[in-house]
Amino acid sequence: MDPVPASPARRIFARVGRPLRGTALPVVLLALAACSPHSPSALDPGGAGASRVAGLWWLMFWISVVVFVEVMAFLTWALVFRRRARSARRGDPTRFVVVAGAVLPAFVLVAVYGVGLRDLAALGHGPDKAAVTVDAIGHKWWWEVRYAGSPGATANEIHIPVGEKVRIRLRTADVLHSFWVPQLMPKTDLIAGELRETWLRADRRGEYRGQCAEYCGLQHAHMAFLVVAQPRADFDAWYARLGAAAPAPQTDDQRRGQEAFLQAACSSCHTVRGTPATGLVGPDLSDVGARWSLGAGALPNDGGHLGGWIANSQTSKPGNAMPPQPVPADRLPDLIAYLRSLR
Ligand code: CUA
């Protein structure tokens, strides 16, 4: 005797169900990863700009959920009750098709578009009066960071006072880059020959990871930066250090290291404020010992990685502008000691 033929709905569920079970776990894990406190998720906003983006995202998400459930319900109904509906067809379905298929979607799309325009205008409208103005200059592949009113410079790290609006002026020294701090603001592209502007406001203290979001060459992925939102007093202290001369060497090995630094090629590309090193090709190193990473997120910032970076940064960040440095092995520890003391 033949088995009872499965209903069309059951056949569809059987076909779709198995692959779905296989993909459900990775999808759930990805969703959870996006919400982990250490990931730069735009859905974990830390400030006004990203909150707006997250709000728009959730609005669209829940509308999509409602539409999806509705469509699935109609589809199931059509599959299960197809025969009965065909035999008992009554009335003209045109009005339903027009309303549910055209009028309702048009209304939803126009409404979402309107909310999107409102948010776009709010995000584009920078601070009337910024507490702090930062210049972020994109290079292949690192961020030069300067502050209006300060002679100092740093790299790949932007300190801001928490709860205050910060104006960010963006320029590129070479190709297109894009400035993105997912937890604080949407992307702003850096376009050659143009001065672009965006703004940040962090409503809670902490560190927010930023990333170049426009493909810019071999080391695009290693063009990260960190926004450090700190209480006003801490920010003021940091800002004062930024403008001051780098700390002088305190120990014999630091002194020998400074000597090596000034004699080697380092000083022709890098600046250390208060010394004869005034190179402008690479990042200012006056506070390199305090930074969160080496090579714009390529390596952790510690003595071992710093030694490797000096000897040959091409192994960890191929293509970057710094050639291997022929520093004698007996001088390398002094050089590391000196650079680590710059904080
Ligand atoms: Cu700079 Cu991608």
XYZ file of C-alpha atoms and ligand atoms in Angstrom:
345
model
C 0.000 0.000 0.000
C 1.314 3.447 -0.942
C 2.206 5.754 1.908
C -0.092 8.712 2.383
C 1.296 11.535 0.131
C 2.764 14.378 2.190
C 0.960 17.707 1.960
C 2.785 20.439 -0.059
C 3.432 22.382 3.160
C 5.017 19.360 4.817
C 7.209 18.732 1.752
C 8.436 22.340 1.830
C 9.152 22.165 5.565
C 11.070 18.909 5.058
C 13.158 20.421 2.267
C 13.908 23.707 4.064
C 14.121 22.394 7.607
C 17.294 20.302 7.351
C 19.638 22.984 5.916
C 18.088 25.508 8.332
C 19.027 23.316 11.289
C 22.624 23.285 9.953
C 22.843 27.068 9.596
C 20.889 28.013 12.726
C 23.818 27.553 15.106
C 26.348 29.684 13.158
C 23.704 32.390 12.648
C 22.868 32.476 16.361
C 26.586 32.552 17.261
C 27.205 35.397 14.805
C 24.282 37.359 16.234
C 25.600 36.846 19.765
C 29.142 37.805 18.704
C 27.815 41.064 17.279
C 26.386 41.880 20.700
C 29.453 41.025 22.784
C 30.648 44.016 24.827
C 34.133 43.978 23.245
C 33.090 44.034 19.603
C 32.629 47.301 17.756
C 28.968 46.655 16.973
C 26.793 49.453 15.642
C 23.979 47.799 17.623
C 25.815 48.462 20.880
C 25.857 52.273 20.661
C 27.976 54.305 23.052
C 26.877 57.712 21.840
C 24.223 59.852 20.209
C 25.135 59.212 16.559
C 25.236 55.434 16.745
C 22.054 55.377 18.878
C 20.183 56.942 15.989
C 21.569 54.382 13.551
C 20.723 51.528 15.917
C 17.180 52.899 16.373
C 16.658 52.978 12.609
C 18.078 49.448 12.308
C 15.719 48.039 14.950
C 12.731 49.825 13.419
C 13.482 48.237 10.042
C 14.207 44.894 11.689
C 10.838 44.708 13.467
C 8.946 45.871 10.389
C 10.711 43.109 8.438
C 9.778 40.565 11.114
C 6.098 41.535 10.923
C 6.108 41.444 7.102
C 7.948 38.100 7.058
C 5.571 36.465 9.524
C 2.582 37.836 7.623
C 3.857 36.595 4.248
C 4.692 33.159 5.692
C 1.219 32.939 7.222
C -0.414 33.729 3.873
C 1.875 31.282 2.082
C 1.092 28.486 4.530
C -2.595 29.242 4.307
C -2.447 29.146 0.504
C -0.550 25.840 0.469
C -2.650 24.057 3.065
C -6.065 25.285 2.026
C -5.377 25.590 -1.697
C -7.891 22.979 -2.848
C -10.649 24.081 -0.577
C -10.102 27.708 -1.534
C -10.178 26.821 -5.242
C -13.492 25.000 -4.985
C -15.075 27.629 -2.784
C -13.641 30.680 -4.541
C -15.860 33.640 -3.970
C -15.579 37.315 -4.754
C -12.864 39.321 -6.528
C -9.385 39.151 -4.878
C -8.094 42.193 -6.789
C -8.792 44.626 -3.971
C -6.847 42.492 -1.485
C -3.879 42.185 -3.883
C -3.798 45.955 -4.473
C -4.051 46.844 -0.782
C -1.693 44.181 0.645
C 0.653 44.057 -2.332
C 1.005 47.727 -3.270
C -0.672 50.249 -0.946
C 0.581 48.810 2.343
C 4.202 48.242 1.168
C 4.278 51.748 -0.343
C 3.085 53.221 2.954
C 5.710 51.283 4.949
C 8.546 52.182 2.555
C 7.656 55.888 2.497
C 7.420 55.962 6.305
C 10.802 54.260 6.759
C 12.326 56.536 4.113
C 11.003 59.561 6.029
C 12.498 58.340 9.313
C 15.786 57.642 7.487
C 15.866 61.186 6.062
C 15.191 62.618 9.522
C 18.089 60.627 10.997
C 20.374 61.488 8.096
C 19.747 65.196 8.634
C 20.376 64.856 12.374
C 23.623 62.951 11.825
C 24.868 65.366 9.176
C 24.245 68.343 11.419
C 27.505 68.580 13.335
C 27.956 70.242 16.686
C 27.213 73.972 16.713
C 29.926 74.497 19.244
C 32.399 71.679 19.574
C 34.190 71.194 22.884
C 37.192 69.751 21.063
C 38.291 69.791 17.422
C 40.388 66.899 16.161
C 42.142 66.549 12.825
C 42.345 62.944 11.679
C 44.508 62.465 8.613
C 44.443 59.158 6.777
C 47.716 57.678 5.564
C 48.491 54.306 4.021
C 47.983 52.708 6.599
C 47.630 54.671 9.797
C 45.849 57.682 11.262
C 47.638 60.900 12.105
C 45.786 62.631 14.935
C 46.136 66.317 15.821
C 44.153 68.662 18.027
C 43.260 72.255 17.216
C 45.283 74.443 19.568
C 47.951 71.838 20.344
C 51.376 71.547 18.724
C 51.448 67.823 19.501
C 50.385 64.856 17.431
C 49.670 61.212 18.061
C 48.624 58.258 15.945
C 45.777 55.758 15.766
C 44.307 56.984 19.032
C 41.780 59.761 19.640
C 41.113 60.848 23.198
C 37.842 62.678 23.799
C 36.026 63.994 26.879
C 32.965 61.865 27.651
C 29.534 63.458 27.117
C 30.854 66.326 24.962
C 30.542 66.837 21.247
C 33.807 66.538 19.359
C 34.293 67.823 15.839
C 36.426 65.583 13.632
C 37.981 67.143 10.543
C 39.040 64.519 8.040
C 41.695 64.672 5.361
C 43.655 62.067 3.452
C 47.327 62.272 2.642
C 47.035 59.789 -0.205
C 44.125 57.569 -1.296
C 40.493 57.223 -0.210
C 39.933 56.056 3.351
C 36.845 56.023 5.540
C 36.547 56.964 9.203
C 34.232 54.645 11.107
C 33.625 54.165 14.822
C 30.646 51.780 14.732
C 29.640 52.389 18.357
C 29.733 56.180 17.977
C 29.107 57.339 14.405
C 28.458 56.039 10.890
C 31.212 56.171 8.294
C 32.578 59.328 6.720
C 34.761 58.938 3.640
C 38.070 60.763 3.312
C 38.340 62.141 -0.207
C 41.565 63.419 -1.741
C 41.686 67.204 -1.884
C 38.623 67.643 0.333
C 38.162 68.552 3.963
C 35.321 66.439 5.364
C 33.756 66.729 8.781
C 31.999 64.469 11.203
C 31.450 64.515 14.943
C 31.531 62.142 17.882
C 29.870 62.090 21.241
C 30.466 59.227 23.649
C 27.880 59.057 26.409
C 29.763 56.512 28.479
C 33.468 56.311 29.182
C 35.438 53.553 27.560
C 37.397 52.547 24.516
C 35.711 52.374 21.142
C 37.389 50.690 18.239
C 37.454 52.505 14.924
C 38.380 51.156 11.534
C 39.150 52.386 8.047
C 36.027 51.352 6.168
C 37.066 52.029 2.586
C 39.390 49.588 0.870
C 42.699 51.437 0.529
C 45.281 48.822 -0.371
C 47.248 45.929 1.020
C 46.992 46.863 4.717
C 43.467 48.280 4.737
C 42.561 45.832 7.513
C 45.467 47.111 9.635
C 44.209 50.677 9.658
C 42.411 50.585 12.965
C 42.269 53.183 15.688
C 40.911 53.607 19.172
C 38.646 56.336 20.529
C 39.256 56.731 24.251
C 36.369 58.523 25.985
C 37.465 59.702 29.395
C 36.262 62.085 32.122
C 37.046 65.749 31.470
C 39.878 65.930 34.037
C 41.642 62.876 32.585
C 41.209 64.238 29.071
C 42.649 67.620 30.089
C 45.685 65.917 31.634
C 46.194 63.839 28.471
C 45.770 66.907 26.260
C 48.376 68.825 28.304
C 50.862 65.953 27.849
C 50.167 65.929 24.105
C 51.429 69.499 23.761
C 54.468 69.054 25.995
C 57.917 67.718 25.131
C 58.331 63.947 25.286
C 59.731 62.688 28.601
C 63.544 62.798 28.781
C 65.377 59.479 29.229
C 65.797 58.553 32.899
C 68.099 55.517 32.852
C 71.389 54.692 31.136
C 69.786 52.273 28.691
C 67.112 54.821 27.839
C 69.837 57.419 27.240
C 71.771 55.040 24.987
C 68.498 54.227 23.242
C 67.789 57.893 22.545
C 71.297 58.272 21.142
C 70.724 55.276 18.855
C 67.336 56.670 17.818
C 68.810 60.032 16.832
C 71.796 58.498 15.005
C 69.799 55.904 13.081
C 67.387 56.616 10.246
C 64.442 56.752 12.744
C 64.619 60.509 13.278
C 64.384 61.351 9.591
C 60.876 59.852 9.429
C 59.570 60.234 13.005
C 59.131 63.105 15.419
C 59.828 62.956 19.149
C 58.901 66.338 20.548
C 61.705 68.122 22.388
C 64.449 66.274 20.476
C 66.127 66.882 17.098
C 63.885 64.153 15.631
C 61.328 66.023 13.526
C 60.532 63.628 10.661
C 57.006 63.782 9.288
C 56.825 60.648 7.138
C 55.748 58.251 9.873
C 53.746 58.655 13.083
C 54.890 61.050 15.827
C 56.421 58.784 18.494
C 56.318 61.173 21.463
C 53.795 58.953 23.306
C 54.396 55.655 21.513
C 54.949 53.783 24.796
C 51.375 54.528 25.899
C 49.532 53.579 22.732
C 47.150 50.643 22.467
C 48.873 48.964 19.513
C 51.714 49.027 17.025
C 51.074 49.485 13.329
C 47.452 50.720 13.689
C 46.138 47.531 15.219
C 48.658 45.170 13.614
C 50.460 44.153 16.841
C 50.140 44.500 20.602
C 52.297 47.288 21.982
C 54.970 45.615 24.134
C 58.755 45.355 24.126
C 58.979 42.104 22.177
C 56.675 43.182 19.386
C 58.326 46.608 19.272
C 61.739 44.977 18.757
C 60.357 42.845 15.946
C 58.642 45.875 14.420
C 61.866 47.925 14.388
C 63.966 45.072 12.967
C 61.513 44.298 10.174
C 57.940 45.549 10.281
C 57.420 44.119 6.806
C 56.967 40.641 8.267
C 53.949 41.694 10.344
C 52.545 44.457 8.105
C 53.816 43.865 4.566
C 53.814 46.917 2.341
C 53.918 49.548 5.079
C 56.222 52.515 4.508
C 58.851 51.561 7.117
C 61.822 49.628 5.700
C 63.671 47.061 7.853
C 66.114 48.822 10.227
C 69.677 47.483 10.462
C 69.955 48.253 14.192
C 72.860 46.288 15.773
C 71.541 43.557 18.067
C 73.342 45.016 21.105
C 71.651 48.389 20.638
C 68.118 47.116 20.035
C 67.259 46.606 23.759
C 68.324 50.219 24.497
C 66.211 51.503 21.631
C 63.233 49.520 22.905
C 63.796 50.829 26.456
C 63.835 54.413 25.183
C 60.702 54.087 23.022
C 58.837 52.276 25.822
C 59.649 55.212 28.127
C 57.847 57.659 25.815
C 54.511 57.779 27.604
Cu 42.451 53.219 4.772
Cu 41.157 51.320 4.207
